[in-house]
Short mmCIF file of C-alpha atoms in Angstrom, two decimals:
data_model
loop_
_atom_site.label_atom_id
_atom_site.label_comp_id
_atom_site.label_asym_id
_atom_site.label_seq_id
_atom_site.Cartn_x
_atom_site.Cartn_y
_atom_site.Cartn_z
CA UNK A 30 0.00 0.03 0.00
CA UNK A 31 1.80 3.05 -1.27
CA UNK A 32 -0.95 5.70 -1.29
CA UNK A 33 -0.62 7.56 2.09
CA UNK A 34 -4.30 8.47 2.15
CA UNK A 35 -5.34 4.76 1.91
CA UNK A 36 -2.80 3.97 4.63
CA UNK A 37 -4.30 6.50 6.92
CA UNK A 38 -7.72 5.12 6.36
CA UNK A 39 -6.68 1.54 7.23
CA UNK A 40 -3.49 1.53 9.41
CA UNK A 41 -3.66 -2.11 10.31
CA UNK A 42 -3.98 -3.25 6.65
CA UNK A 43 -1.05 -0.96 5.73
CA UNK A 44 1.14 -2.71 8.37
CA UNK A 45 -0.01 -6.19 7.31
CA UNK A 46 0.63 -5.50 3.65
CA UNK A 47 3.84 -3.46 3.86
CA UNK A 48 5.76 -5.50 6.36
CA UNK A 49 7.05 -8.57 4.36
CA UNK A 50 6.57 -11.26 7.02
CA UNK A 51 5.10 -13.85 4.68
CA UNK A 52 7.81 -13.28 2.09
CA UNK A 53 10.53 -13.85 4.74
CA UNK A 54 8.72 -16.99 6.03
CA UNK A 55 8.69 -18.28 2.39
CA UNK A 56 12.40 -17.55 2.01
CA UNK A 57 13.16 -19.40 5.16
CA UNK A 58 11.21 -22.37 3.96
CA UNK A 59 13.61 -22.72 0.99
CA UNK A 60 16.37 -23.87 3.39
CA UNK A 61 19.15 -22.58 1.16
CA UNK A 62 22.78 -22.95 2.14
CA UNK A 63 23.24 -19.32 1.21
CA UNK A 64 20.33 -17.11 1.92
CA UNK A 65 19.06 -15.26 -1.24
CA UNK A 66 19.44 -11.50 -1.48
CA UNK A 67 16.27 -9.60 -0.46
CA UNK A 68 16.01 -6.16 -1.86
CA UNK A 69 13.37 -4.20 0.05
CA UNK A 70 11.94 -0.94 -1.39
CA UNK A 71 11.38 1.50 1.46
CA UNK A 72 10.62 5.21 1.18
CA UNK A 73 11.97 8.68 1.89
CA UNK A 74 8.75 9.11 3.91
CA UNK A 75 10.50 7.37 6.81
CA UNK A 76 11.94 10.80 7.58
CA UNK A 77 10.18 13.75 9.20
CA UNK A 78 10.86 15.99 6.25
CA UNK A 79 12.11 18.82 8.46
CA UNK A 80 15.35 19.40 6.44
CA UNK A 81 16.39 19.43 2.77
CA UNK A 82 18.48 16.34 2.33
CA UNK A 83 18.90 13.26 4.60
CA UNK A 84 21.64 10.77 5.23
CA UNK A 85 21.12 7.07 5.88
CA UNK A 86 22.16 7.44 9.53
CA UNK A 87 19.63 10.17 10.23
CA UNK A 88 16.78 9.34 12.58
CA UNK A 89 13.60 7.93 11.09
CA UNK A 90 10.58 9.90 12.25
CA UNK A 91 7.72 9.34 9.85
CA UNK A 92 4.75 11.68 9.99
CA UNK A 93 2.22 9.39 8.42
CA UNK A 94 1.05 5.73 8.56
CA UNK A 95 2.74 4.93 5.20
CA UNK A 96 6.12 6.03 6.59
CA UNK A 97 5.48 4.13 9.81
CA UNK A 98 4.68 0.94 7.95
CA UNK A 99 7.93 1.31 5.95
CA UNK A 100 9.99 1.86 9.14
CA UNK A 101 8.32 -1.32 10.56
CA UNK A 102 9.21 -3.24 7.30
CA UNK A 103 12.82 -2.14 7.48
CA UNK A 104 13.02 -3.24 11.17
CA UNK A 105 11.45 -6.57 10.30
CA UNK A 106 13.84 -7.24 7.42
CA UNK A 107 16.90 -6.22 9.43
CA UNK A 108 15.97 -8.52 12.30
CA UNK A 109 14.85 -11.56 10.28
CA UNK A 110 16.85 -11.77 7.07
CA UNK A 111 20.70 -11.83 7.05
CA UNK A 112 21.16 -11.01 3.44
CA UNK A 113 19.37 -7.80 2.48
CA UNK A 114 19.58 -4.36 0.96
CA UNK A 115 17.03 -1.58 1.83
CA UNK A 116 16.51 1.11 -0.65
CA UNK A 117 14.75 4.25 0.57
CA UNK A 118 13.35 5.52 -2.70
CA UNK A 119 11.83 8.91 -3.46
CA UNK A 120 9.16 9.42 -6.15
CA UNK A 121 10.05 7.11 -8.99
CA UNK A 122 9.44 8.46 -12.53
CA UNK A 123 10.01 7.27 -16.08
CA UNK A 124 8.25 6.14 -19.26
CA UNK A 125 4.97 4.25 -19.11
CA UNK A 126 5.76 0.58 -18.55
CA UNK A 127 5.05 -2.00 -21.26
CA UNK A 128 2.99 -4.02 -18.78
CA UNK A 129 0.00 -1.97 -17.57
CA UNK A 130 0.11 -1.10 -13.91
CA UNK A 131 -3.05 -0.29 -11.76
CA UNK A 132 -1.30 2.52 -9.80
CA UNK A 133 -1.26 5.96 -11.32
CA UNK A 134 2.39 6.94 -12.21
CA UNK A 135 3.48 10.48 -11.10
CA UNK A 136 4.57 12.08 -14.40
CA UNK A 137 1.73 10.30 -16.40
CA UNK A 138 -0.84 11.44 -13.82
CA UNK A 139 0.41 15.10 -14.04
CA UNK A 140 0.39 14.91 -17.80
CA UNK A 141 -3.17 13.52 -17.87
CA UNK A 142 -4.58 16.09 -15.54
CA UNK A 143 -2.88 19.13 -17.12
CA UNK A 144 -3.99 17.88 -20.65
CA UNK A 145 -7.57 18.55 -19.62
CA UNK A 146 -6.97 22.26 -19.63
CA UNK A 147 -8.49 22.80 -16.21
CA UNK A 148 -6.91 23.96 -12.89
CA UNK A 149 -5.23 21.22 -10.90
CA UNK A 150 -3.98 21.55 -7.33
CA UNK A 151 -0.44 20.54 -6.41
CA UNK A 152 1.47 20.79 -3.10
CA UNK A 153 3.95 23.64 -3.12
CA UNK A 154 5.43 22.98 0.39
CA UNK A 155 6.28 19.28 0.31
CA UNK A 156 9.57 18.35 -1.32
CA UNK A 157 10.90 15.11 -2.78
CA UNK A 158 13.94 14.13 -4.86
CA UNK A 159 12.44 12.29 -7.85
CA UNK A 160 14.59 9.36 -9.20
CA UNK A 161 14.59 8.04 -12.67
CA UNK A 162 13.53 4.43 -12.94
CA UNK A 163 16.51 3.39 -15.02
CA UNK A 164 18.88 4.64 -12.36
CA UNK A 165 17.10 2.30 -9.88
CA UNK A 166 17.43 -0.57 -12.27
CA UNK A 167 21.21 0.22 -12.48
CA UNK A 168 21.48 0.11 -8.69
CA UNK A 169 19.67 -3.25 -8.49
CA UNK A 170 21.85 -4.71 -11.31
CA UNK A 171 24.89 -3.58 -9.45
CA UNK A 172 23.73 -5.18 -6.21
CA UNK A 173 22.83 -8.49 -7.95
CA UNK A 174 26.32 -8.58 -9.53
CA UNK A 175 27.87 -8.08 -6.14
CA UNK A 176 25.81 -10.89 -4.75
CA UNK A 177 26.59 -13.22 -7.73
CA UNK A 178 30.29 -12.49 -7.39
CA UNK A 179 30.30 -14.16 -3.98
CA UNK A 180 29.12 -11.67 -1.39
CA UNK A 181 26.31 -13.63 0.28
CA UNK A 182 25.59 -11.65 3.39
CA UNK A 183 25.03 -7.92 2.55
CA UNK A 184 23.27 -5.76 5.16
CA UNK A 185 23.02 -2.47 3.31
CA UNK A 186 20.79 0.67 3.51
CA UNK A 187 20.72 3.35 0.87
CA UNK A 188 18.85 6.55 0.31
CA UNK A 189 17.82 6.43 -3.40
CA UNK A 190 16.78 9.81 -4.73
CA UNK A 191 17.59 12.03 -7.68
CA UNK A 192 19.72 15.08 -7.52
CA UNK A 193 17.06 17.70 -7.56
CA UNK A 194 14.76 18.69 -4.64
CA UNK A 195 11.35 19.57 -6.10
CA UNK A 196 7.84 20.31 -4.79
CA UNK A 197 4.91 18.58 -6.46
CA UNK A 198 4.03 22.04 -8.02
CA UNK A 199 7.49 22.36 -9.45
CA UNK A 200 7.24 18.86 -10.84
CA UNK A 201 4.05 19.92 -12.56
CA UNK A 202 5.64 23.05 -13.93
CA UNK A 203 8.38 20.88 -15.59
CA UNK A 204 5.73 18.68 -17.24
CA UNK A 205 3.74 21.65 -18.33
CA UNK A 206 6.83 23.25 -19.89
CA UNK A 207 7.86 20.09 -21.74
CA UNK A 208 4.35 19.27 -22.90
CA UNK A 209 3.35 22.89 -23.74
CA UNK A 210 0.46 23.14 -21.22
CA UNK A 211 -0.85 26.37 -19.64
CA UNK A 212 1.18 26.79 -16.49
CA UNK A 213 -1.55 29.04 -15.04
CA UNK A 214 -3.69 25.81 -14.52
CA UNK A 215 -1.20 24.70 -11.83
CA UNK A 216 -2.80 25.75 -8.55
CA UNK A 217 -0.25 25.82 -5.63
CA UNK A 218 -1.71 24.53 -2.36
CA UNK A 219 -0.24 23.64 0.96
CA UNK A 220 0.13 19.95 1.90
CA UNK A 221 -2.43 20.54 4.71
CA UNK A 222 -5.02 20.45 1.94
CA UNK A 223 -4.65 16.60 1.57
CA UNK A 224 -8.41 16.11 1.90
CA UNK A 225 -8.75 17.31 -1.68
CA UNK A 226 -9.05 14.29 -3.93
CA UNK A 227 -7.27 15.94 -6.89
CA UNK A 228 -4.24 17.09 -5.08
CA UNK A 229 -0.79 15.61 -5.96
#
């Protein structure tokens, strides 16, 4: 469950789904001589968001249920699986996948909303470091190569974000500029307006 609003509405389900207890139980049942590498995707929402950039050793202090579920998942993996890498990803963007996905993708959603030619609300005071999907693929390939070359007990944690710190409104402005949309349709609102269904 990666939509914060859905996690807030059902905290217990968010914990059940996002903490990979059944996956780890299945891995344990394989009874392998060398434990397989488990790469867990976490989130930059494990942090409080009170400063611009975070280091891996900074304190986790999530402000929502989604972030809390990711902290719980990290803790579970660290305590229960000896060969793991945890990737704290920011917003992932990239081309539309060949295989359809049910979740709305950030850039595609922004593009679709702005293409309607109507005002759309975007947070101007919540910042993320969007990361390109192919950069994530490169990181995973590097980790797998490391594992296949003989390192069987990795216990690593990485923040995985892009180089730029952007608000949702700034992301929308970039899409509008590239696609030729009217930038005046981007309505900048505070994150406190999360009750609005159309806000990104």
